[in-house]
Coordinates of C-alpha atoms and ligand atoms in Angstrom, one line a residue:
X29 CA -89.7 -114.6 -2.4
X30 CA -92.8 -113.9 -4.6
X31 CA -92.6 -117.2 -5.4
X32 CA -92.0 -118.8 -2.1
X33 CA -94.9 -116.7 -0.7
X34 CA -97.3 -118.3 -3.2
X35 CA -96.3 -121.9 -2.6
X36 CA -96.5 -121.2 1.1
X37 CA -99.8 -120.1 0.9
X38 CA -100.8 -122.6 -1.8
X39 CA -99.9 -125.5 0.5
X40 CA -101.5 -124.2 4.0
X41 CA -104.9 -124.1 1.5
X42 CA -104.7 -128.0 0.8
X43 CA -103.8 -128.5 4.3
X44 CA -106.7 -126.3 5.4
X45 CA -109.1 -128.2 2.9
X46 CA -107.9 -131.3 3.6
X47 CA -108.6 -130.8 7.4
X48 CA -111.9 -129.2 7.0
X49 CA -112.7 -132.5 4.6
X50 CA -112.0 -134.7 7.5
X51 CA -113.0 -132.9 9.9
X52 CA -116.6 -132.1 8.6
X53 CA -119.6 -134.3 10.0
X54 CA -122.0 -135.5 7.7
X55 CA -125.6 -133.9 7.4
X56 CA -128.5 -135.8 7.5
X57 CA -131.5 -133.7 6.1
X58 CA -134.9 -135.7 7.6
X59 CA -137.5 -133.9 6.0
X60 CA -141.7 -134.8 7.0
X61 CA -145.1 -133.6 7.0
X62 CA -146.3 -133.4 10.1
X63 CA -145.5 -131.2 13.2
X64 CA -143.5 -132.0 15.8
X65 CA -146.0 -133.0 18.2
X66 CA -146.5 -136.2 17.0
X67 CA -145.7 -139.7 16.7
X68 CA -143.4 -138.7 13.6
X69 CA -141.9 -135.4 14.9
X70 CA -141.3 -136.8 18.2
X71 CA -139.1 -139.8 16.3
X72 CA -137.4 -137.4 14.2
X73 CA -136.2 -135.1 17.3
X74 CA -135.4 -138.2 19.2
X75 CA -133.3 -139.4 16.8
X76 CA -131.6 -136.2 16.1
X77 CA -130.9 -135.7 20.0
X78 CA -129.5 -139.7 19.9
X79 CA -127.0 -139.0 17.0
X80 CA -125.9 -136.1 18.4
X81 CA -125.0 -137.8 21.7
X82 CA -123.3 -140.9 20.0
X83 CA -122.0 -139.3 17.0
X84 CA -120.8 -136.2 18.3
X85 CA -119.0 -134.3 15.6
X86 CA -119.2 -136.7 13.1
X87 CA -122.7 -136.7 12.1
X88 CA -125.6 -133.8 12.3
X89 CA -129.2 -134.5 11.5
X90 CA -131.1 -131.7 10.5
X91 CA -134.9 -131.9 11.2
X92 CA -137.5 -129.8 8.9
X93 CA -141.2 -130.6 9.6
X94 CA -144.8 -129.2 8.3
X95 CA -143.5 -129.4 5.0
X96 CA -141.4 -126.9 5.1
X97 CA -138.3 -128.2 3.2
X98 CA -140.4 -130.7 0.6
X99 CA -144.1 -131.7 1.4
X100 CA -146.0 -134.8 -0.6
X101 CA -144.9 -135.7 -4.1
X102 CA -141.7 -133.8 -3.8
X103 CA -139.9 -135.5 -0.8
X104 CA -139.3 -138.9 -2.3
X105 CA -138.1 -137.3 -5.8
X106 CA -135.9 -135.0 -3.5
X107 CA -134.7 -138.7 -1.9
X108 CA -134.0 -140.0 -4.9
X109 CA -131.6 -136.8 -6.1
X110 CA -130.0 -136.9 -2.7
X111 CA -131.4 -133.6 -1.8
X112 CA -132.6 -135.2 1.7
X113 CA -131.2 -138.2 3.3
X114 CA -134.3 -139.8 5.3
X115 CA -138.0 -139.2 5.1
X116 CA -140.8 -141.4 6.7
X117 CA -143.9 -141.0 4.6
X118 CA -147.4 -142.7 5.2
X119 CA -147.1 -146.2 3.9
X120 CA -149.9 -144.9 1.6
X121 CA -147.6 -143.0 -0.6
X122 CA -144.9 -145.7 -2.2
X123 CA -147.4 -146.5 -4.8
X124 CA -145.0 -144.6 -7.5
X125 CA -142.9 -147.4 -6.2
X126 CA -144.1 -150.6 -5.4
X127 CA -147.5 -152.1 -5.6
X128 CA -146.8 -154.5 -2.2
X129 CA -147.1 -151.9 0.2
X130 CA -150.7 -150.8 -0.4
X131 CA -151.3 -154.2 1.3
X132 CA -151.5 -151.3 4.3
X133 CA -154.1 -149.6 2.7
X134 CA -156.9 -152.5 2.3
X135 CA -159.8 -151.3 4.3
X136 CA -160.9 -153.3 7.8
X137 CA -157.7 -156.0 7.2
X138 CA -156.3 -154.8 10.6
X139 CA -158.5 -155.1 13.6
X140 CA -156.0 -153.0 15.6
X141 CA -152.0 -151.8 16.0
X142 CA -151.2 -155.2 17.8
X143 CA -152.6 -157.2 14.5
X144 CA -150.1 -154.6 12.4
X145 CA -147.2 -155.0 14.8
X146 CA -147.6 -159.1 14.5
X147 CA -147.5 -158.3 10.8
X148 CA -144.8 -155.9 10.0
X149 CA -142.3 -158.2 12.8
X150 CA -143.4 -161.4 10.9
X151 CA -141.3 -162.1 7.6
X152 CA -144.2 -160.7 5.0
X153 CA -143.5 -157.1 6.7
X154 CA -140.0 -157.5 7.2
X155 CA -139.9 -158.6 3.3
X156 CA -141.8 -155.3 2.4
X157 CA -139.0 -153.1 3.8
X158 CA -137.3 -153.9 0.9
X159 CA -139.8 -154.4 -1.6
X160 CA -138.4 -150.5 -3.3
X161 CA -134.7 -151.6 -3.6
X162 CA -134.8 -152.2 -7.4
X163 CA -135.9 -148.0 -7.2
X164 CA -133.3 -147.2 -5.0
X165 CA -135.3 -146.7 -2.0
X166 CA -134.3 -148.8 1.1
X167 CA -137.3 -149.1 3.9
X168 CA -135.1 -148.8 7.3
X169 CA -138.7 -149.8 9.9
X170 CA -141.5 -148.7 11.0
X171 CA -143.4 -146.5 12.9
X172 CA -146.9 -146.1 13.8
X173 CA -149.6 -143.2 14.0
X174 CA -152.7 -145.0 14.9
X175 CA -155.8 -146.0 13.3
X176 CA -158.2 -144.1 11.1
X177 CA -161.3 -142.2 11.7
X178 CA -163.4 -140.3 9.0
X179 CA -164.4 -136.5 9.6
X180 CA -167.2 -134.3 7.8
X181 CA -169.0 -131.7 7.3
X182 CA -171.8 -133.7 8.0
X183 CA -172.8 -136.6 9.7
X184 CA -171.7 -140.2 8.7
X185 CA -173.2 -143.3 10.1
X186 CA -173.8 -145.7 7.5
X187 CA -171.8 -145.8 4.2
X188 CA -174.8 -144.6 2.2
X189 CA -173.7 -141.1 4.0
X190 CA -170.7 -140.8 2.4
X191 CA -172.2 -141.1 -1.1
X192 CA -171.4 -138.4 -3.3
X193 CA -169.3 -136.9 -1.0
X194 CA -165.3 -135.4 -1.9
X195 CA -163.2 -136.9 0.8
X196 CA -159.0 -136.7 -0.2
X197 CA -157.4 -139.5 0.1
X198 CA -153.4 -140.0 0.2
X199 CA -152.1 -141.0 -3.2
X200 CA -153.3 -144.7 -3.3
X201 CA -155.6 -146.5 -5.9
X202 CA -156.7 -148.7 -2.6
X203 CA -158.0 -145.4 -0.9
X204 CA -159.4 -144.2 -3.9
X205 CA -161.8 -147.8 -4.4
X206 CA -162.1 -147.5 -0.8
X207 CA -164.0 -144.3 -1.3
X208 CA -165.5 -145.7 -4.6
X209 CA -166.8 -148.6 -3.2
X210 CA -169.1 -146.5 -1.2
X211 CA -169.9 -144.0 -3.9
X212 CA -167.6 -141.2 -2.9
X213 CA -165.5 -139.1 -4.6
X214 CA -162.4 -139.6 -3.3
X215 CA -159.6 -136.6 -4.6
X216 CA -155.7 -137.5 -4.0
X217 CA -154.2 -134.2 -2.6
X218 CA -150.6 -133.7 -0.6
X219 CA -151.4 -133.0 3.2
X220 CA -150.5 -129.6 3.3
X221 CA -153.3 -128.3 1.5
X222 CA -155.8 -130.2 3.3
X223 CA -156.7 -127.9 6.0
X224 CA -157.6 -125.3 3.7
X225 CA -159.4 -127.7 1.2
X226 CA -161.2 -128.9 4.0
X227 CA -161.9 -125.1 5.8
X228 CA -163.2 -123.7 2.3
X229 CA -165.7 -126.5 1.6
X230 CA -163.5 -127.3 -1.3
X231 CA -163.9 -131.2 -0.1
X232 CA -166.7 -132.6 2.1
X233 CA -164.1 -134.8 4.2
X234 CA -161.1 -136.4 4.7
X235 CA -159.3 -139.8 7.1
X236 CA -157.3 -139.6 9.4
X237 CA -155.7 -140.4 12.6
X238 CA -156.8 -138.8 16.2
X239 CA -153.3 -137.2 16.1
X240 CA -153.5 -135.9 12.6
X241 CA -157.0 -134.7 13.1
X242 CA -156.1 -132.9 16.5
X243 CA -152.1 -131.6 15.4
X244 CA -153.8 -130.1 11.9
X245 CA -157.0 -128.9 13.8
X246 CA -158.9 -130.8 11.2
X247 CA -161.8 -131.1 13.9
X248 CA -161.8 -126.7 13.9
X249 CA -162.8 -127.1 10.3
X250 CA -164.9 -130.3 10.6
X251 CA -168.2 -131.0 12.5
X252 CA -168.1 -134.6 12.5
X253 CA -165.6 -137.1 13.3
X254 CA -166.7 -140.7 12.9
X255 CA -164.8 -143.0 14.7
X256 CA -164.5 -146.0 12.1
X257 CA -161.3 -147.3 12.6
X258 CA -161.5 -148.8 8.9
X259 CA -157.4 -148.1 8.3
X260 CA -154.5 -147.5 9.7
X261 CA -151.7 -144.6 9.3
X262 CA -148.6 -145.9 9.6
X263 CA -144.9 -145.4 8.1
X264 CA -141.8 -146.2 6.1
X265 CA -138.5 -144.7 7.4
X266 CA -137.1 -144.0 4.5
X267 CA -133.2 -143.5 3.1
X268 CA -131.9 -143.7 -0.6
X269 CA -129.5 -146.7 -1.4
X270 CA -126.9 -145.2 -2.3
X271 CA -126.5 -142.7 0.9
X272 CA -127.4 -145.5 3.4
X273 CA -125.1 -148.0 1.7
X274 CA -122.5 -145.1 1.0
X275 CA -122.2 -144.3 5.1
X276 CA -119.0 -145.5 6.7
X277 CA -119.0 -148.8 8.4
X278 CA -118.5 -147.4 12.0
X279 CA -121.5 -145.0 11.7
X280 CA -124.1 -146.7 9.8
X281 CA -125.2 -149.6 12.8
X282 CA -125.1 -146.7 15.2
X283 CA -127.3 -145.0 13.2
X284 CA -129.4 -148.2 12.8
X285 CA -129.2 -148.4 16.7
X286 CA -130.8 -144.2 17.5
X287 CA -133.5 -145.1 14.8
X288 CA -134.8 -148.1 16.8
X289 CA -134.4 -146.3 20.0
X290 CA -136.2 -143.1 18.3
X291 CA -139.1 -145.7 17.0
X292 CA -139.7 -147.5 20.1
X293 CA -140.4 -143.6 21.6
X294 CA -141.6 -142.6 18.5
X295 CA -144.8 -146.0 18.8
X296 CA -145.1 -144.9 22.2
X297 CA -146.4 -141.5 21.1
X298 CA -148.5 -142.8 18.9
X299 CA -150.2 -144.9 21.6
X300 CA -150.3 -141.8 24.0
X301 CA -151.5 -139.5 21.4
X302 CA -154.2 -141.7 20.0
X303 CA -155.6 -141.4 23.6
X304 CA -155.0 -138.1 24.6
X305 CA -155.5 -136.2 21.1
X306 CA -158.9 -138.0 20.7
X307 CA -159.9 -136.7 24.4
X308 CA -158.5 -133.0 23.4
X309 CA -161.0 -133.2 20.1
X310 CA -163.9 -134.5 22.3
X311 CA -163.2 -131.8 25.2
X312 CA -162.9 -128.4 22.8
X313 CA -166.4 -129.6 21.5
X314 CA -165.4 -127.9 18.0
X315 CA -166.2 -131.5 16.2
X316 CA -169.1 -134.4 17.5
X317 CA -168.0 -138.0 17.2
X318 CA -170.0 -140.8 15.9
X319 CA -169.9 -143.4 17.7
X320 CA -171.1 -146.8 15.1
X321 CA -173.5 -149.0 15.8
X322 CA -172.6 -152.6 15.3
X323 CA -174.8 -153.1 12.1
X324 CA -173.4 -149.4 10.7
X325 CA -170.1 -151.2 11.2
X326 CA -171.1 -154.4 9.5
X327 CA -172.4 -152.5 6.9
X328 CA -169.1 -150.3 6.5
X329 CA -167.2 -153.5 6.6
X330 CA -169.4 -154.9 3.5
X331 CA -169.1 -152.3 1.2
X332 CA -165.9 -152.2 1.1
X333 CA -164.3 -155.7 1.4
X334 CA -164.5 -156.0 -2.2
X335 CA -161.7 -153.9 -2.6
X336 CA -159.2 -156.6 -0.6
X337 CA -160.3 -159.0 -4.3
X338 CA -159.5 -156.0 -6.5
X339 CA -156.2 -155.2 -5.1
X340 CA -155.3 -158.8 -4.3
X341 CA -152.8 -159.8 -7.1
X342 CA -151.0 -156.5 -6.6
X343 CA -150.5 -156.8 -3.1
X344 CA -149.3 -160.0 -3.1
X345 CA -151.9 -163.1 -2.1
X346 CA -149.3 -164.2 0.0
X347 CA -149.3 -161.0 1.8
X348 CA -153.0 -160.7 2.4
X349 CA -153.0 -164.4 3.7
X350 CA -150.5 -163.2 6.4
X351 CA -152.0 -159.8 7.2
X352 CA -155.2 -161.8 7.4
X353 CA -153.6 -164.3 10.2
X354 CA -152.4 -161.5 12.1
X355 CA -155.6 -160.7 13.3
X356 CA -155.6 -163.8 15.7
Ligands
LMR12 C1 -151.5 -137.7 5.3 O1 -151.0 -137.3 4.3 O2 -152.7 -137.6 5.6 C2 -150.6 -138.3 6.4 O3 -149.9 -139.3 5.8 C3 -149.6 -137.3 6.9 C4 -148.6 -138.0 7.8 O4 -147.5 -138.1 7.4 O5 -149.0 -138.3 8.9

């Protein structure tokens, strides 16, 4: 009876494990940055509530903003160990990765989001999704934030302002002779610690977009906000290789399907906030905007074309020629 007891009991536990095997839905950890009021978080929750309509049971995604499960320099290492399924950093911070992508990063190449949309829907930006596949990285889209402003603890009209002057930058060589080129210090440091670097004068500035600026109160901490539009703050929705190829057949192009619905919400945030999170900095009067003059601008726009020639064999020639052509 002993026996039979055991057997009986040994059984109903593969059954029950076997069950519970099938049964259980597959968790997808997307980890970011940034809160969730914002062009990123608002994609991430989107696509969370999408999955969870069309995949029911079978798939979870699990959303963990502000850095809270890994922040810069962590999350793509965590990617690459499978420790989180889908990130969607700043295109700013593949550089570990692939050279192409800081193509983003040139100063002044994009006159606006339209010029970046033609780009990234044309075949040199679809080409870059994949330009981290031999690192077992696979870029899924896109998804905008908005253009870049700089903001200081003093005033910044012309380049010669920013000289000698710490501003962080993301981790990007481009950003960092971006800042050179106008004799700047420029200091790479992950975006969680920024508010503080910024708050205790440990740095003299930093870029960003209206939404970052407003959604990190950058502009509590920062009396001047020039509105230079040099760069753009865009991203790479991210998955590893081997979990995006490793999903089953019937869920992947649904999950293909709530990320381009998420996106499309996701841009039109951006557009929103760009707008409205500019106004909100402008109306709490914490931080004055500098408006440029056309020669400050031509002046900006001098000092640091060079740095398109520096970076142009690393980018891709190719590339630049098309990013160029999207302007028009
Ligand atoms: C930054 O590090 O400044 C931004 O890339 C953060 C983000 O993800 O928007």
């Amino acid at each position: 009876l002993k026996l039979k007891t055991i057997l009986a009991f040994a059984v109903g536990a593969v059954f029950l494990c076997a069950v519970s095997a099938i049964a259980a839905p597959i968790v997808i950890k997307f980890s970011h940055v940034v809160a969730e009021d914002t062009p990123k978080g608002i994609m991430a929750n989107k696509f969370r509530d999408l999955v969870a309509e069309r995949l029911g049971d079978k798939v979870v995604v699990e959303v963990y903003p502000n850095s809270q499960l890994f922040g810069d320099g962590k999350e793509l290492e965590a990617l690459l160990l499978g420790d989180v399924h889908l990130l969607a950093p700043a295109l700013s911070k593949f550089q570990k990765y692939t050279p192409l992508l800081q193509i983003y990063d040139l100063p002044f190449l994009f006159k606006d989001m339209a010029a970046i949309d033609k780009f990234q829907q044309g075949p040199n930006g679809r080409a870059l999704l994949t330009s981290m596949k031999d690192k077992g990285i696979v870029g899924l889209d896109y998804l905008h934030n908005g253009m870049k402003q700089i903001s200081a603890n003093d005033p910044i009209h012309g380049p010669g302002d920013a000289k000698n002057k710490k501003f962080r930058i993301m981790t990007s060589d481009v950003l960092a002779a971006q800042f050179e080129a106008v004799g700047a210090m420029p200091l790479k440091k992950p975006f969680a610690e920024v508010f503080t670097l910024l708050q205790t004068k440990a740095i003299d500035g930093q870029e960003n977009s209206w939404s970052n600026i407003y959604s990190q109160k950058f502009y509590e901490v920062q009396p001047y906000i020039t509105e230079t539009n040099h760069g753009i703050l865009d991203y790479l929705v991210i998955s590893s290789t081997e979990f995006w190829d490793g999903l089953p057949a019937d869920v992947r192009p649904v999950l293909e399907e709530c990320l381009k619905e998420a996106i499309v919400v996701g841009n039109a945030a951006a557009a929103q906030k760009d707008l409205d999170d500019k106004q909100k900095i402008i109306d709490s009067k914490r931080s004055e905007i500098i408006t440029l003059t056309e020669e400050e601008r031509a002046a900006w726009v001098e000092a640091m074309k060079p740095v398109w020639k520096q970076f142009e064999d690393a980018v891709g020639k190719e590339n630049l020629e098309a990013a160029i052509a999207s302007n028009n």
